[in-house]
PDB file of C-alpha atoms in Angstrom:
ATOM      1  CA  MET A 877     -15.004 -36.502  78.963  1.00 70.00           C
ATOM      2  CA  ASP A 878     -15.316 -40.045  77.509  1.00 83.00           C
ATOM      3  CA  PHE A 879     -17.318 -40.364  74.330  1.00 86.00           C
ATOM      4  CA  HIS A 880     -19.005 -43.590  75.501  1.00 89.00           C
ATOM      5  CA  GLN A 881     -19.990 -41.970  78.764  1.00 91.00           C
ATOM      6  CA  LEU A 882     -21.699 -39.126  76.694  1.00 91.00           C
ATOM      7  CA  LYS A 883     -23.494 -41.610  74.568  1.00 92.00           C
ATOM      8  CA  SER A 884     -24.893 -43.441  77.628  1.00 93.00           C
ATOM      9  CA  PHE A 885     -25.972 -40.063  79.104  1.00 92.00           C
ATOM     10  CA  TYR A 886     -27.701 -39.132  75.839  1.00 93.00           C
ATOM     11  CA  TYR A 887     -29.981 -42.229  75.831  1.00 93.00           C
ATOM     12  CA  VAL A 888     -30.731 -42.069  79.596  1.00 93.00           C
ATOM     13  CA  ALA A 889     -31.595 -38.415  79.031  1.00 93.00           C
ATOM     14  CA  ASN A 890     -34.025 -39.230  76.103  1.00 92.00           C
ATOM     15  CA  TYR A 891     -35.580 -42.378  77.701  1.00 92.00           C
ATOM     16  CA  LEU A 892     -35.327 -41.104  81.349  1.00 93.00           C
ATOM     17  CA  ASN A 893     -34.773 -44.914  81.968  1.00 91.00           C
ATOM     18  CA  PHE A 894     -31.477 -46.417  82.756  1.00 90.00           C
ATOM     19  CA  SER A 895     -32.661 -49.936  81.619  1.00 91.00           C
ATOM     20  CA  LYS A 896     -33.735 -48.821  78.188  1.00 91.00           C
ATOM     21  CA  ALA A 897     -30.640 -46.754  77.790  1.00 92.00           C
ATOM     22  CA  ALA A 898     -28.497 -49.750  78.732  1.00 92.00           C
ATOM     23  CA  GLU A 899     -30.324 -51.953  76.101  1.00 91.00           C
ATOM     24  CA  LYS A 900     -29.596 -49.165  73.386  1.00 90.00           C
ATOM     25  CA  VAL A 901     -25.860 -49.041  74.102  1.00 90.00           C
ATOM     26  CA  ALA A 902     -25.528 -52.867  74.711  1.00 91.00           C
ATOM     27  CA  LEU A 903     -24.218 -52.469  78.292  1.00 91.00           C
ATOM     28  CA  SER A 904     -25.543 -53.645  81.696  1.00 92.00           C
ATOM     29  CA  GLN A 905     -27.604 -51.210  83.645  1.00 91.00           C
ATOM     30  CA  PRO A 906     -24.876 -51.044  86.334  1.00 92.00           C
ATOM     31  CA  ALA A 907     -22.333 -50.139  83.720  1.00 93.00           C
ATOM     32  CA  VAL A 908     -24.498 -47.331  82.404  1.00 91.00           C
ATOM     33  CA  SER A 909     -24.934 -46.118  86.026  1.00 92.00           C
ATOM     34  CA  ARG A 910     -21.228 -46.155  86.526  1.00 93.00           C
ATOM     35  CA  GLN A 911     -20.685 -44.142  83.308  1.00 93.00           C
ATOM     36  CA  ILE A 912     -23.212 -41.467  84.463  1.00 92.00           C
ATOM     37  CA  GLU A 913     -21.499 -41.272  87.877  1.00 93.00           C
ATOM     38  CA  ALA A 914     -18.146 -40.809  86.231  1.00 92.00           C
ATOM     39  CA  LEU A 915     -19.612 -38.016  83.955  1.00 92.00           C
ATOM     40  CA  GLU A 916     -21.077 -36.247  87.051  1.00 91.00           C
ATOM     41  CA  ALA A 917     -17.825 -36.616  88.792  1.00 92.00           C
ATOM     42  CA  HIS A 918     -15.959 -35.164  85.894  1.00 92.00           C
ATOM     43  CA  TYR A 919     -18.076 -31.973  85.776  1.00 91.00           C
ATOM     44  CA  GLN A 920     -18.842 -31.930  89.568  1.00 93.00           C
ATOM     45  CA  LEU A 921     -22.498 -31.509  88.750  1.00 92.00           C
ATOM     46  CA  SER A 922     -25.663 -33.678  89.108  1.00 93.00           C
ATOM     47  CA  LEU A 923     -27.133 -34.537  85.783  1.00 93.00           C
ATOM     48  CA  PHE A 924     -30.136 -36.361  87.008  1.00 92.00           C
ATOM     49  CA  LYS A 925     -32.622 -36.271  89.826  1.00 91.00           C
ATOM     50  CA  ARG A 926     -33.525 -39.764  91.039  1.00 86.00           C
ATOM     51  CA  THR A 927     -36.672 -40.119  93.063  1.00 83.00           C
ATOM     52  CA  GLY A 928     -37.437 -43.827  93.579  1.00 79.00           C
ATOM     53  CA  ARG A 929     -37.968 -45.088  90.050  1.00 80.00           C
ATOM     54  CA  LYS A 930     -38.409 -41.656  88.489  1.00 88.00           C
ATOM     55  CA  VAL A 931     -35.610 -40.082  86.677  1.00 90.00           C
ATOM     56  CA  GLU A 932     -35.493 -36.405  85.697  1.00 92.00           C
ATOM     57  CA  LEU A 933     -32.898 -34.088  84.140  1.00 93.00           C
ATOM     58  CA  THR A 934     -31.378 -31.321  86.267  1.00 93.00           C
ATOM     59  CA  ASP A 935     -30.584 -28.013  84.705  1.00 93.00           C
ATOM     60  CA  ALA A 936     -27.056 -29.134  84.158  1.00 93.00           C
ATOM     61  CA  GLY A 937     -28.372 -32.200  82.450  1.00 92.00           C
ATOM     62  CA  ARG A 938     -30.586 -30.292  80.092  1.00 93.00           C
ATOM     63  CA  ARG A 939     -27.730 -28.193  79.134  1.00 94.00           C
ATOM     64  CA  LEU A 940     -25.379 -31.106  78.477  1.00 94.00           C
ATOM     65  CA  LEU A 941     -28.067 -32.842  76.464  1.00 93.00           C
ATOM     66  CA  GLN A 942     -27.977 -29.959  73.945  1.00 92.00           C
ATOM     67  CA  TYR A 943     -24.361 -30.541  73.293  1.00 92.00           C
ATOM     68  CA  ALA A 944     -24.628 -34.173  73.382  1.00 92.00           C
ATOM     69  CA  GLU A 945     -27.149 -34.124  70.550  1.00 90.00           C
ATOM     70  CA  LYS A 946     -24.802 -31.961  68.391  1.00 88.00           C
ATOM     71  CA  ILE A 947     -21.739 -34.125  69.178  1.00 91.00           C
ATOM     72  CA  LEU A 948     -23.487 -37.444  68.327  1.00 89.00           C
ATOM     73  CA  LEU A 949     -24.980 -35.983  65.257  1.00 86.00           C
ATOM     74  CA  LEU A 950     -21.651 -34.852  64.078  1.00 85.00           C
ATOM     75  CA  THR A 951     -20.166 -38.264  64.867  1.00 87.00           C
ATOM     76  CA  GLU A 952     -22.864 -39.866  62.730  1.00 82.00           C
ATOM     77  CA  GLU A 953     -22.168 -37.550  59.828  1.00 78.00           C
ATOM     78  CA  THR A 954     -18.403 -38.322  60.090  1.00 81.00           C
ATOM     79  CA  GLU A 955     -19.148 -41.997  59.909  1.00 79.00           C
ATOM     80  CA  LYS A 956     -21.370 -41.422  56.751  1.00 74.00           C
ATOM     81  CA  ALA A 957     -18.816 -39.377  55.095  1.00 70.00           C
ATOM     82  CA  MET A 958     -15.995 -41.861  55.758  1.00 74.00           C
ATOM     83  CA  ASN A 959     -17.963 -44.790  54.644  1.00 70.00           C
ATOM     84  CA  ALA A 960     -19.130 -43.017  51.574  1.00 64.00           C
ATOM     85  CA  LEU A 961     -15.493 -42.441  50.496  1.00 61.00           C
ATOM     86  CA  ASN A 962     -15.094 -46.380  50.638  1.00 63.00           C
ATOM     87  CA  ASN A 963     -18.070 -46.994  48.475  1.00 60.00           C
ATOM     88  CA  LEU A 964     -19.192 -44.069  46.324  1.00 62.00           C
ATOM     89  CA  GLU A 965     -22.476 -45.675  45.464  1.00 64.00           C
ATOM     90  CA  ALA A 966     -23.613 -46.990  48.887  1.00 70.00           C
ATOM     91  CA  GLY A 967     -25.275 -45.658  52.088  1.00 79.00           C
ATOM     92  CA  GLU A 968     -28.549 -44.378  53.393  1.00 86.00           C
ATOM     93  CA  ILE A 969     -30.300 -41.088  52.575  1.00 91.00           C
ATOM     94  CA  LYS A 970     -33.006 -39.663  54.721  1.00 94.00           C
ATOM     95  CA  VAL A 971     -35.360 -37.812  52.529  1.00 96.00           C
ATOM     96  CA  GLY A 972     -38.204 -35.427  53.729  1.00 96.00           C
ATOM     97  CA  ALA A 973     -41.055 -34.304  51.530  1.00 94.00           C
ATOM     98  CA  GLY A 974     -44.260 -32.279  51.818  1.00 88.00           C
ATOM     99  CA  THR A 975     -47.497 -34.327  51.442  1.00 87.00           C
ATOM    100  CA  THR A 976     -48.189 -33.484  47.812  1.00 87.00           C
ATOM    101  CA  ILE A 977     -44.935 -34.378  46.187  1.00 90.00           C
ATOM    102  CA  GLY A 978     -44.251 -37.142  48.857  1.00 91.00           C
ATOM    103  CA  ASN A 979     -47.405 -38.961  48.091  1.00 90.00           C
ATOM    104  CA  TYR A 980     -47.906 -38.443  44.390  1.00 89.00           C
ATOM    105  CA  LEU A 981     -44.459 -37.944  42.674  1.00 89.00           C
ATOM    106  CA  LEU A 982     -41.692 -39.379  44.862  1.00 92.00           C
ATOM    107  CA  PRO A 983     -42.683 -43.004  45.419  1.00 92.00           C
ATOM    108  CA  SER A 984     -42.436 -44.095  41.735  1.00 92.00           C
ATOM    109  CA  LEU A 985     -39.159 -42.028  41.410  1.00 93.00           C
ATOM    110  CA  ILE A 986     -37.605 -43.679  44.443  1.00 94.00           C
ATOM    111  CA  VAL A 987     -38.522 -47.094  43.125  1.00 94.00           C
ATOM    112  CA  ASP A 988     -36.819 -46.270  39.916  1.00 94.00           C
ATOM    113  CA  PHE A 989     -33.846 -44.884  41.696  1.00 94.00           C
ATOM    114  CA  GLN A 990     -33.471 -48.058  43.782  1.00 91.00           C
ATOM    115  CA  GLN A 991     -33.621 -50.260  40.834  1.00 92.00           C
ATOM    116  CA  LYS A 992     -30.728 -48.371  39.399  1.00 90.00           C
ATOM    117  CA  TYR A 993     -28.800 -47.899  42.600  1.00 89.00           C
ATOM    118  CA  ALA A 994     -29.613 -51.001  44.753  1.00 89.00           C
ATOM    119  CA  THR A 995     -27.011 -50.322  47.418  1.00 86.00           C
ATOM    120  CA  ILE A 996     -28.275 -46.934  48.304  1.00 89.00           C
ATOM    121  CA  ALA A 997     -31.181 -47.124  50.756  1.00 90.00           C
ATOM    122  CA  ILE A 998     -33.763 -44.309  50.925  1.00 94.00           C
ATOM    123  CA  ASP A 999     -35.680 -43.460  54.020  1.00 94.00           C
ATOM    124  CA  LEU A1000     -38.663 -41.205  53.106  1.00 95.00           C
ATOM    125  CA  SER A1001     -40.485 -39.148  55.545  1.00 95.00           C
ATOM    126  CA  ILE A1002     -43.759 -37.408  54.423  1.00 94.00           C
ATOM    127  CA  ASP A1003     -45.394 -34.662  56.484  1.00 92.00           C
ATOM    128  CA  LYS A1004     -46.435 -31.035  56.403  1.00 88.00           C
ATOM    129  CA  THR A1005     -43.841 -28.661  54.850  1.00 87.00           C
ATOM    130  CA  GLU A1006     -43.245 -26.947  58.245  1.00 87.00           C
ATOM    131  CA  VAL A1007     -42.516 -30.302  59.997  1.00 91.00           C
ATOM    132  CA  ILE A1008     -40.132 -31.394  57.241  1.00 93.00           C
ATOM    133  CA  ILE A1009     -38.172 -28.214  57.360  1.00 91.00           C
ATOM    134  CA  GLU A1010     -37.874 -28.417  61.273  1.00 91.00           C
ATOM    135  CA  LYS A1011     -36.572 -32.053  60.915  1.00 92.00           C
ATOM    136  CA  LEU A1012     -34.062 -30.854  58.412  1.00 92.00           C
ATOM    137  CA  LYS A1013     -32.959 -28.127  60.815  1.00 89.00           C
ATOM    138  CA  LYS A1014     -32.459 -30.710  63.562  1.00 87.00           C
ATOM    139  CA  GLY A1015     -30.325 -32.902  61.316  1.00 87.00           C
ATOM    140  CA  GLU A1016     -32.924 -35.720  61.166  1.00 91.00           C
ATOM    141  CA  LEU A1017     -32.945 -35.503  57.331  1.00 93.00           C
ATOM    142  CA  ASP A1018     -30.274 -35.298  54.664  1.00 93.00           C
ATOM    143  CA  VAL A1019     -32.415 -33.467  52.150  1.00 94.00           C
ATOM    144  CA  ALA A1020     -35.921 -32.058  51.780  1.00 94.00           C
ATOM    145  CA  ILE A1021     -38.044 -31.798  48.784  1.00 93.00           C
ATOM    146  CA  ALA A1022     -40.735 -29.088  49.331  1.00 88.00           C
ATOM    147  CA  ALA A1023     -42.223 -25.843  48.184  1.00 85.00           C
ATOM    148  CA  LYS A1024     -40.938 -23.378  50.675  1.00 73.00           C
ATOM    149  CA  SER A1025     -41.648 -19.606  50.126  1.00 65.00           C
ATOM    150  CA  SER A1026     -39.241 -17.914  52.543  1.00 69.00           C
ATOM    151  CA  LYS A1027     -35.580 -19.067  52.205  1.00 77.00           C
ATOM    152  CA  ASP A1028     -33.568 -19.898  55.313  1.00 83.00           C
ATOM    153  CA  PRO A1029     -29.857 -18.696  55.226  1.00 86.00           C
ATOM    154  CA  ASP A1030     -28.814 -22.101  56.676  1.00 86.00           C
ATOM    155  CA  PHE A1031     -29.969 -24.151  53.647  1.00 91.00           C
ATOM    156  CA  ASN A1032     -29.116 -24.460  50.052  1.00 90.00           C
ATOM    157  CA  TYR A1033     -31.992 -24.479  47.463  1.00 91.00           C
ATOM    158  CA  LYS A1034     -31.947 -26.147  44.133  1.00 90.00           C
ATOM    159  CA  ALA A1035     -34.860 -25.372  41.890  1.00 89.00           C
ATOM    160  CA  LEU A1036     -36.695 -28.617  40.984  1.00 89.00           C
ATOM    161  CA  LEU A1037     -40.272 -28.218  39.760  1.00 87.00           C
ATOM    162  CA  ASN A1038     -42.927 -25.613  39.009  1.00 88.00           C
ATOM    163  CA  GLU A1039     -46.637 -26.483  39.333  1.00 87.00           C
ATOM    164  CA  GLU A1040     -50.039 -24.874  39.537  1.00 88.00           C
ATOM    165  CA  VAL A1041     -52.473 -25.288  42.428  1.00 91.00           C
ATOM    166  CA  LEU A1042     -55.874 -25.424  40.712  1.00 92.00           C
ATOM    167  CA  LEU A1043     -59.337 -24.679  41.891  1.00 93.00           C
ATOM    168  CA  ILE A1044     -61.258 -27.862  41.401  1.00 92.00           C
ATOM    169  CA  ALA A1045     -64.953 -28.840  41.174  1.00 91.00           C
ATOM    170  CA  GLY A1046     -66.703 -32.163  40.535  1.00 88.00           C
ATOM    171  CA  LYS A1047     -67.242 -32.851  36.857  1.00 79.00           C
ATOM    172  CA  THR A1048     -71.066 -33.067  37.059  1.00 70.00           C
ATOM    173  CA  GLY A1049     -71.541 -30.535  39.824  1.00 66.00           C
ATOM    174  CA  LYS A1050     -73.729 -27.403  39.587  1.00 72.00           C
ATOM    175  CA  TRP A1051     -71.147 -25.031  38.084  1.00 71.00           C
ATOM    176  CA  ASN A1052     -70.717 -24.138  34.338  1.00 76.00           C
ATOM    177  CA  LEU A1053     -66.933 -24.015  34.586  1.00 73.00           C
ATOM    178  CA  GLU A1054     -66.726 -22.284  31.096  1.00 77.00           C
ATOM    179  CA  GLU A1055     -68.633 -19.289  32.468  1.00 85.00           C
ATOM    180  CA  ILE A1056     -66.593 -18.777  35.620  1.00 89.00           C
ATOM    181  CA  THR A1057     -63.389 -16.887  34.801  1.00 91.00           C
ATOM    182  CA  THR A1058     -62.599 -15.140  38.149  1.00 93.00           C
ATOM    183  CA  ILE A1059     -62.462 -16.297  41.763  1.00 93.00           C
ATOM    184  CA  HIS A1060     -64.729 -13.509  42.857  1.00 93.00           C
ATOM    185  CA  GLN A1061     -67.652 -15.294  41.023  1.00 91.00           C
ATOM    186  CA  LEU A1062     -67.413 -18.069  43.577  1.00 91.00           C
ATOM    187  CA  LYS A1063     -67.475 -15.944  46.830  1.00 89.00           C
ATOM    188  CA  ASP A1064     -70.690 -17.584  48.084  1.00 89.00           C
ATOM    189  CA  GLU A1065     -69.371 -21.145  47.693  1.00 88.00           C
ATOM    190  CA  THR A1066     -68.015 -23.491  50.221  1.00 91.00           C
ATOM    191  CA  PHE A1067     -64.215 -23.904  49.949  1.00 94.00           C
ATOM    192  CA  PHE A1068     -62.340 -27.062  51.070  1.00 94.00           C
ATOM    193  CA  LEU A1069     -58.858 -26.060  52.290  1.00 93.00           C
ATOM    194  CA  ARG A1070     -55.846 -27.823  53.764  1.00 91.00           C
ATOM    195  CA  LYS A1071     -55.154 -26.988  57.484  1.00 89.00           C
ATOM    196  CA  ALA A1072     -52.381 -24.479  58.261  1.00 86.00           C
ATOM    197  CA  GLY A1073     -48.822 -25.840  58.148  1.00 80.00           C
ATOM    198  CA  SER A1074     -49.033 -27.239  54.694  1.00 82.00           C
ATOM    199  CA  ASN A1075     -47.402 -25.251  51.801  1.00 84.00           C
ATOM    200  CA  THR A1076     -50.646 -25.572  49.782  1.00 87.00           C
ATOM    201  CA  ARG A1077     -52.577 -23.701  52.449  1.00 89.00           C
ATOM    202  CA  GLU A1078     -49.760 -21.104  52.663  1.00 88.00           C
ATOM    203  CA  LYS A1079     -49.931 -20.601  48.867  1.00 89.00           C
ATOM    204  CA  ILE A1080     -53.781 -20.341  48.981  1.00 92.00           C
ATOM    205  CA  ASP A1081     -53.809 -17.795  51.761  1.00 93.00           C
ATOM    206  CA  THR A1082     -51.326 -15.719  49.786  1.00 91.00           C
ATOM    207  CA  PHE A1083     -53.558 -16.075  46.765  1.00 93.00           C
ATOM    208  CA  PHE A1084     -56.682 -14.854  48.759  1.00 94.00           C
ATOM    209  CA  GLN A1085     -54.796 -11.865  50.076  1.00 93.00           C
ATOM    210  CA  THR A1086     -53.283 -10.948  46.703  1.00 94.00           C
ATOM    211  CA  HIS A1087     -56.733 -10.848  45.036  1.00 94.00           C
ATOM    212  CA  GLN A1088     -58.554  -9.521  48.167  1.00 94.00           C
ATOM    213  CA  PHE A1089     -60.908 -12.572  48.293  1.00 93.00           C
ATOM    214  CA  LYS A1090     -62.421 -14.251  51.262  1.00 91.00           C
ATOM    215  CA  PRO A1091     -64.739 -17.243  50.933  1.00 90.00           C
ATOM    216  CA  LYS A1092     -68.134 -17.007  52.640  1.00 88.00           C
ATOM    217  CA  LYS A1093     -67.580 -20.502  54.090  1.00 91.00           C
ATOM    218  CA  GLN A1094     -64.500 -22.779  54.346  1.00 92.00           C
ATOM    219  CA  ILE A1095     -63.861 -26.241  55.753  1.00 94.00           C
ATOM    220  CA  GLU A1096     -60.380 -27.422  56.683  1.00 94.00           C
ATOM    221  CA  PHE A1097     -59.052 -30.967  56.059  1.00 92.00           C
ATOM    222  CA  ASP A1098     -55.851 -32.635  57.110  1.00 89.00           C
ATOM    223  CA  THR A1099     -55.159 -34.307  53.714  1.00 90.00           C
ATOM    224  CA  ASN A1100     -55.509 -33.744  49.961  1.00 91.00           C
ATOM    225  CA  GLU A1101     -57.399 -36.953  49.684  1.00 92.00           C
ATOM    226  CA  ALA A1102     -60.142 -35.782  52.047  1.00 93.00           C
ATOM    227  CA  ILE A1103     -60.553 -32.547  50.030  1.00 93.00           C
ATOM    228  CA  LYS A1104     -60.664 -34.610  46.631  1.00 92.00           C
ATOM    229  CA  GLN A1105     -63.385 -37.032  48.004  1.00 92.00           C
ATOM    230  CA  ALA A1106     -65.476 -34.074  49.227  1.00 91.00           C
ATOM    231  CA  ILE A1107     -65.175 -32.303  45.726  1.00 91.00           C
ATOM    232  CA  ILE A1108     -66.059 -35.562  43.919  1.00 89.00           C
ATOM    233  CA  LYS A1109     -69.229 -35.793  45.955  1.00 84.00           C
ATOM    234  CA  HIS A1110     -70.190 -32.282  44.843  1.00 77.00           C
ATOM    235  CA  GLN A1111     -70.255 -30.800  48.275  1.00 75.00           C
ATOM    236  CA  GLY A1112     -68.059 -27.831  47.430  1.00 86.00           C
ATOM    237  CA  ILE A1113     -64.852 -26.667  45.645  1.00 92.00           C
ATOM    238  CA  GLY A1114     -61.219 -26.722  46.654  1.00 93.00           C
ATOM    239  CA  PHE A1115     -57.603 -26.193  45.708  1.00 93.00           C
ATOM    240  CA  LEU A1116     -55.454 -29.133  44.665  1.00 92.00           C
ATOM    241  CA  SER A1117     -52.289 -29.476  42.807  1.00 89.00           C
ATOM    242  CA  GLU A1118     -52.181 -30.890  39.239  1.00 86.00           C
ATOM    243  CA  GLN A1119     -50.335 -33.988  40.595  1.00 86.00           C
ATOM    244  CA  VAL A1120     -53.133 -34.788  43.048  1.00 90.00           C
ATOM    245  CA  ILE A1121     -56.100 -34.846  40.538  1.00 91.00           C
ATOM    246  CA  ALA A1122     -54.234 -36.311  37.534  1.00 88.00           C
ATOM    247  CA  ASN A1123     -56.022 -39.648  37.643  1.00 89.00           C
ATOM    248  CA  GLU A1124     -59.400 -38.250  38.602  1.00 91.00           C
ATOM    249  CA  ARG A1125     -59.310 -35.885  35.594  1.00 89.00           C
ATOM    250  CA  LYS A1126     -58.573 -38.890  33.389  1.00 90.00           C
ATOM    251  CA  LEU A1127     -61.553 -40.628  34.756  1.00 91.00           C
ATOM    252  CA  GLY A1128     -63.823 -37.588  34.261  1.00 88.00           C
ATOM    253  CA  LEU A1129     -64.512 -37.092  37.987  1.00 91.00           C
ATOM    254  CA  VAL A1130     -63.119 -33.542  38.512  1.00 90.00           C
ATOM    255  CA  GLU A1131     -62.280 -30.546  36.441  1.00 89.00           C
ATOM    256  CA  PRO A1132     -60.459 -27.327  37.297  1.00 91.00           C
ATOM    257  CA  PHE A1133     -61.879 -23.840  36.855  1.00 90.00           C
ATOM    258  CA  LYS A1134     -60.169 -21.878  34.165  1.00 89.00           C
ATOM    259  CA  LEU A1135     -59.524 -18.728  36.257  1.00 90.00           C
ATOM    260  CA  ALA A1136     -57.804 -15.580  35.234  1.00 91.00           C
ATOM    261  CA  GLU A1137     -55.994 -15.616  38.570  1.00 92.00           C
ATOM    262  CA  ARG A1138     -53.138 -18.221  38.908  1.00 90.00           C
ATOM    263  CA  CYS A1139     -51.880 -19.859  42.017  1.00 89.00           C
ATOM    264  CA  GLN A1140     -48.364 -21.269  41.404  1.00 87.00           C
ATOM    265  CA  ARG A1141     -45.523 -22.584  43.462  1.00 88.00           C
ATOM    266  CA  ASN A1142     -41.994 -23.914  42.968  1.00 88.00           C
ATOM    267  CA  PHE A1143     -40.571 -26.985  44.602  1.00 91.00           C
ATOM    268  CA  SER A1144     -36.859 -27.170  45.595  1.00 91.00           C
ATOM    269  CA  LEU A1145     -34.204 -29.602  46.845  1.00 93.00           C
ATOM    270  CA  ILE A1146     -33.282 -28.190  50.215  1.00 94.00           C
ATOM    271  CA  PHE A1147     -30.187 -29.211  52.159  1.00 90.00           C
ATOM    272  CA  PRO A1148     -28.085 -27.776  55.067  1.00 89.00           C
ATOM    273  CA  LYS A1149     -25.151 -25.671  54.065  1.00 85.00           C
ATOM    274  CA  GLU A1150     -22.795 -27.109  56.612  1.00 77.00           C
ATOM    275  CA  LYS A1151     -23.700 -30.745  56.222  1.00 78.00           C
ATOM    276  CA  PHE A1152     -21.351 -33.040  54.200  1.00 74.00           C
ATOM    277  CA  ALA A1153     -22.979 -34.126  50.937  1.00 79.00           C
ATOM    278  CA  THR A1154     -22.064 -37.816  50.533  1.00 81.00           C
ATOM    279  CA  PRO A1155     -21.624 -39.070  46.981  1.00 83.00           C
ATOM    280  CA  ALA A1156     -24.732 -41.061  47.449  1.00 86.00           C
ATOM    281  CA  LEU A1157     -26.696 -37.925  48.190  1.00 88.00           C
ATOM    282  CA  LEU A1158     -25.240 -36.152  45.196  1.00 88.00           C
ATOM    283  CA  ILE A1159     -26.275 -39.085  42.904  1.00 89.00           C
ATOM    284  CA  PHE A1160     -29.838 -39.006  44.356  1.00 92.00           C
ATOM    285  CA  ASN A1161     -30.141 -35.140  43.853  1.00 91.00           C
ATOM    286  CA  GLN A1162     -28.987 -35.519  40.252  1.00 91.00           C
ATOM    287  CA  PHE A1163     -31.310 -38.328  39.629  1.00 93.00           C
ATOM    288  CA  ILE A1164     -34.457 -36.548  41.039  1.00 93.00           C
ATOM    289  CA  LYS A1165     -33.549 -33.348  39.040  1.00 90.00           C
ATOM    290  CA  LYS A1166     -33.175 -35.372  35.820  1.00 90.00           C
ATOM    291  CA  ASN A1167     -36.395 -37.518  36.161  1.00 90.00           C
ATOM    292  CA  ILE A1168     -38.956 -35.246  37.901  1.00 85.00           C
ATOM    293  CA  TYR A1169     -40.506 -34.009  34.789  1.00 73.00           C
ATOM    294  CA  LYS A1170     -40.893 -37.422  33.465  1.00 62.00           C
ATOM    295  CA  ARG A1171     -43.695 -38.123  35.885  1.00 57.00           C
TER     296      ARG A1171
END
């Protein structure tokens, strides 16, 4: 099997289009077609079904694609590792983060990092925790920064930050925050919650179960910002992290209830056990651990 043939196959399989694959590998379309034909001759199997302009993978093609993804990913990691040894403070790091830490803490940290290490490029992906963890498993990220309750044996976890998820109300709302000391006093209120898939929601669901509490009414939102704006307009109450409401507290727009029950979570640096940690990645991890509490 020729590596270049496998690479051409990978892009044809992903695009299901010979012309787009040819552009990606910088070859002519006939050259890519010859590579696929050579690969099919080598295995004595058809890898694609061709019906007019439509291209589909065969069962053999789908199986080969699984291995091609692994081989090309390993090749990319090898290139990164070797290049990193030539220049210990250069390279690109693909970082994934949950929406809270990704939107409210990491941006300023990354700016500071790149001012200090200008030759290390950072590619930051922000999404729900479950999406970030899945990308890490697929090798699309070098490291994730997230609050993940259950630990995966394929990952290493390095403790990073502890924070509290607070129950928030609008500052001039109808509640006397000093008189409310337990979640059960709020059972008839409308709760604004993140949708399933976020770590914030996972923590809140666990919190409710632990304290045997169920809101009378709840409304789900995709983002922390949507919850925050709804709270500010005094339409209900909701759970948000300390990071998310820091500016609004300073402005006197929101205030947390002082409940006896606490909802806390731990953020970690998460990276695959089997993946080579480049010097640049080690520098990034060290920088984040040292500076995260300064924010």
